[in-house]
CSV table of N, CA and C in Angstrom, one decimal:
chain,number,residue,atom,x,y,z
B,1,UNK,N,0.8,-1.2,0.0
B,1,UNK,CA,0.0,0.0,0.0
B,1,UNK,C,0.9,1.2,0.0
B,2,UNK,N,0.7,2.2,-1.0
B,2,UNK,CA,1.5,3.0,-1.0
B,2,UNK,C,0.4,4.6,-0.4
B,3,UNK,N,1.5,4.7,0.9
B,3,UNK,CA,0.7,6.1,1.4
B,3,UNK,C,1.5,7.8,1.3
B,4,UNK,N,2.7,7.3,0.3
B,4,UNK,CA,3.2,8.5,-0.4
B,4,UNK,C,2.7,10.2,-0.4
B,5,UNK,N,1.2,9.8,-1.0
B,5,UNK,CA,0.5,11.1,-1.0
B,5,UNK,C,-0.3,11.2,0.1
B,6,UNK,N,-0.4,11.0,1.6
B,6,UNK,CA,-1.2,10.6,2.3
B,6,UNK,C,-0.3,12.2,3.0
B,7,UNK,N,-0.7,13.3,3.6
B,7,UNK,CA,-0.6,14.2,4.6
B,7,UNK,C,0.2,13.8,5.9
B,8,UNK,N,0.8,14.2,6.4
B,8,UNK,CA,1.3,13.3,8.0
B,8,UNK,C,0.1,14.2,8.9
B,9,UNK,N,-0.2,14.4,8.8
B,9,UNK,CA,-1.5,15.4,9.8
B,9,UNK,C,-2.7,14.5,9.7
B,10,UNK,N,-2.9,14.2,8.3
B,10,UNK,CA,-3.8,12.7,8.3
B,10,UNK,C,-3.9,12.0,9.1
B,11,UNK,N,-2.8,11.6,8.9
B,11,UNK,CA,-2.1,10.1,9.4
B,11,UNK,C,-2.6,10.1,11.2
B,12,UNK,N,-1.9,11.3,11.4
B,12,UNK,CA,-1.9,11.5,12.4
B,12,UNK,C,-3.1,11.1,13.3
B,13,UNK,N,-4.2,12.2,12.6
B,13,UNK,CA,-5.2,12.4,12.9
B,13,UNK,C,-5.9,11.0,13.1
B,14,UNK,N,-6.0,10.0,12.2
B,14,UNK,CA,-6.3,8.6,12.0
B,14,UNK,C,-6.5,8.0,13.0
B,15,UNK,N,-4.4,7.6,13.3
B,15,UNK,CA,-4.1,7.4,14.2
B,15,UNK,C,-4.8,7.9,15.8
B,16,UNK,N,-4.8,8.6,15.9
B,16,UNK,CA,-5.5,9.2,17.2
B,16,UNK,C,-6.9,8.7,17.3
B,17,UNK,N,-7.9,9.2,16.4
B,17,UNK,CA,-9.2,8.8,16.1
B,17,UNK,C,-9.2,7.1,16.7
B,18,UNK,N,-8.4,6.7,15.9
B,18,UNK,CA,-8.1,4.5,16.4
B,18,UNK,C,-7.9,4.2,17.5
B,19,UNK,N,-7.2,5.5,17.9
B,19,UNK,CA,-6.6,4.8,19.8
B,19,UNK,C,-7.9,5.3,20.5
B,20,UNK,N,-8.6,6.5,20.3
B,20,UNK,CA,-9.5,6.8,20.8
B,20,UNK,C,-10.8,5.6,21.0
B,21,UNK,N,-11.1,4.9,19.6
B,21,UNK,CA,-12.0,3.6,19.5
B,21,UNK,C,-11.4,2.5,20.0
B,22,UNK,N,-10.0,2.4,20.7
B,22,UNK,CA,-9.5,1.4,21.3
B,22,UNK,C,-9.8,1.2,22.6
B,23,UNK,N,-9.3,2.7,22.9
B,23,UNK,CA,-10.1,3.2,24.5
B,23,UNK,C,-11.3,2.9,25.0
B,24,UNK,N,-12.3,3.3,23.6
B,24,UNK,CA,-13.7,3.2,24.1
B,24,UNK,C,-13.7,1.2,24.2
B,25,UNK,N,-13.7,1.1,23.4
B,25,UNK,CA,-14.1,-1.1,23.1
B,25,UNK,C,-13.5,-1.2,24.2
B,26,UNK,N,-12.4,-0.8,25.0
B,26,UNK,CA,-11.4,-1.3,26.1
B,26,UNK,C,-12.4,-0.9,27.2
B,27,UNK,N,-13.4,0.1,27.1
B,27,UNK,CA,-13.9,0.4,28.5
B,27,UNK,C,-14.9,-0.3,28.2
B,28,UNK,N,-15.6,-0.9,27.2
B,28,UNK,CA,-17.3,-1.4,26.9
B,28,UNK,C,-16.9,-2.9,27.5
B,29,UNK,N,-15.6,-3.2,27.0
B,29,UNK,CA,-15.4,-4.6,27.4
B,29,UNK,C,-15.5,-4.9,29.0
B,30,UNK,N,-14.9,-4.2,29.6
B,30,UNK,CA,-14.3,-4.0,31.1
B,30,UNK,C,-16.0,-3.9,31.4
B,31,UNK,N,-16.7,-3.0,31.2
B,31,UNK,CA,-18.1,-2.8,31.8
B,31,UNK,C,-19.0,-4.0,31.5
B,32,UNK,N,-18.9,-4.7,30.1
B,32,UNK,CA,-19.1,-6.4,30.0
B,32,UNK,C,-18.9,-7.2,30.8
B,33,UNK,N,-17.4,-7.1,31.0
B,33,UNK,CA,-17.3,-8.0,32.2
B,33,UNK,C,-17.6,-7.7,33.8
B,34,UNK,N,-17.3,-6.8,34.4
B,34,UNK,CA,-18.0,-6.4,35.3
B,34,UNK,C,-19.4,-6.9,35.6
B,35,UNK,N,-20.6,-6.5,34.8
B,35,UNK,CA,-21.8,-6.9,34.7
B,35,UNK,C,-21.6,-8.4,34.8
B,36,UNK,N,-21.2,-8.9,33.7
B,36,UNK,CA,-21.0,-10.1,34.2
B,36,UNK,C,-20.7,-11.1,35.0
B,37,UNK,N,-19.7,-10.3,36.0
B,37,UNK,CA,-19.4,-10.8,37.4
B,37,UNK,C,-20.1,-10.6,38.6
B,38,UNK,N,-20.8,-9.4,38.2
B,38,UNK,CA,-21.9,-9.2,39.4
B,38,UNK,C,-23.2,-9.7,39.4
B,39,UNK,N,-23.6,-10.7,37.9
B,39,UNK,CA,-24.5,-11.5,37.5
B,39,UNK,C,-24.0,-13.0,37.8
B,40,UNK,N,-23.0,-13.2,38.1
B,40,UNK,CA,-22.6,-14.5,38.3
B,40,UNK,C,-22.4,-14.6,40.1
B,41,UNK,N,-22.2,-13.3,40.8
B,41,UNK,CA,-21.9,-13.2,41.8
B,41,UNK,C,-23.5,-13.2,42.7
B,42,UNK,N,-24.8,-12.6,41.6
B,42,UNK,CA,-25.8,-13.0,42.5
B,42,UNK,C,-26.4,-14.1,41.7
B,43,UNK,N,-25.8,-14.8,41.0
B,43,UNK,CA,-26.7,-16.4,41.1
B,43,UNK,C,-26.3,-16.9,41.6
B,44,UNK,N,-25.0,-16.9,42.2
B,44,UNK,CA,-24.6,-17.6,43.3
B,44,UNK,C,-24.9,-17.1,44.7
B,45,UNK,N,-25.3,-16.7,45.0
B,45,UNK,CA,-25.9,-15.9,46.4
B,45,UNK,C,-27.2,-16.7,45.9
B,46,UNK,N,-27.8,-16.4,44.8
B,46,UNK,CA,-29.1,-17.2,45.0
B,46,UNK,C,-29.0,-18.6,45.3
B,47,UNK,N,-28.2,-18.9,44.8
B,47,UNK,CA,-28.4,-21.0,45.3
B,47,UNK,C,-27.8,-20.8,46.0
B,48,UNK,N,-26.8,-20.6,46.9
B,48,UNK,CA,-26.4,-20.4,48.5
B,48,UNK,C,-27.7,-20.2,49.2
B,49,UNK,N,-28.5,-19.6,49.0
B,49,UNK,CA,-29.8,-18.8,49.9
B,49,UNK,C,-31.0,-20.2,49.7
B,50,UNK,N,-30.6,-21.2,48.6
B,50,UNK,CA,-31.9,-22.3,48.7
B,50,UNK,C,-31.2,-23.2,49.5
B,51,UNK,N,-32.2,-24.0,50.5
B,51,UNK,CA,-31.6,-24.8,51.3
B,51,UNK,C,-31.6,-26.2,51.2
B,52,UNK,N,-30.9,-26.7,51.7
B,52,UNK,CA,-30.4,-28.0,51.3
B,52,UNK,C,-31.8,-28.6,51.5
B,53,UNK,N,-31.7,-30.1,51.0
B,53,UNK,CA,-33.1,-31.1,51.7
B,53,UNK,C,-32.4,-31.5,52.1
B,54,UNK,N,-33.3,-31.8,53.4
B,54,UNK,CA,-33.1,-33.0,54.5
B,54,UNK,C,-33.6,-34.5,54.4
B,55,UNK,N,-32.6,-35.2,54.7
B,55,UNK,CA,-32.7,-36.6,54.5
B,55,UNK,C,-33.1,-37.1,52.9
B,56,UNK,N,-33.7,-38.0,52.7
B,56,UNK,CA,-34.1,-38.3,51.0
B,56,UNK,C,-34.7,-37.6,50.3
B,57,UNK,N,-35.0,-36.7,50.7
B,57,UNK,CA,-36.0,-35.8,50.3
B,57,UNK,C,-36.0,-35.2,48.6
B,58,UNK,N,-36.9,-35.6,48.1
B,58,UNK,CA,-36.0,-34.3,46.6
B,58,UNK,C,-35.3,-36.3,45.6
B,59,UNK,N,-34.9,-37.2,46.2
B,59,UNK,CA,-34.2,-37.8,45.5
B,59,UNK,C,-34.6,-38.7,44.7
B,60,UNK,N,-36.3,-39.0,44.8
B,60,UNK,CA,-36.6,-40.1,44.8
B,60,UNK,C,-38.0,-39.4,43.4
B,61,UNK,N,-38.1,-39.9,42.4
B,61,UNK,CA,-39.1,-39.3,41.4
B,61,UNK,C,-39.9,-40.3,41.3
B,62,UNK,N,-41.1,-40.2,41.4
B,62,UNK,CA,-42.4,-40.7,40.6
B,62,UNK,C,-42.9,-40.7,39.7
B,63,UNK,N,-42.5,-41.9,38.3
B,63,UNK,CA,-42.8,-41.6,37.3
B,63,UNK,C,-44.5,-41.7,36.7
B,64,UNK,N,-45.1,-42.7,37.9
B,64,UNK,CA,-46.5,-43.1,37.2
B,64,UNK,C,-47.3,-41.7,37.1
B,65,UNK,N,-48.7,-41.1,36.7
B,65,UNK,CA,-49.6,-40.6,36.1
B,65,UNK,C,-50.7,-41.4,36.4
């Protein structure tokens, strides 16, 4: 690719504009995961908070109808 006729103020400009969209995806990502940690952080608080059965309880299925 030849950028011979290309301005360096362009270039420049380009450049900057890219890092700027790097910055942003870099902060959407980080706030993706976050969310996602704090969604994984209260489903687990929710099955912590159901309580266990006692004795056989829960283990045993009835298939007839």
């Amino acid at each position: 690719m030849d950028i011979s006729g290309v301005s360096p103020e362009l270039i420049a400009l380009r450049v900057a504009e890219q890092e700027k969209v790097s910055t942003r995806l870099e902060a959407q990502a980080g706030l993706v995961k976050e969310t996602l940690d704090q969604q994984a952080n209260a489903v687990m608080q929710l099955m912590e908070a159901v309580p266990l059965p006692e004795g056989r309880s829960g283990h045993n299925v009835n298939l007839t109808v």
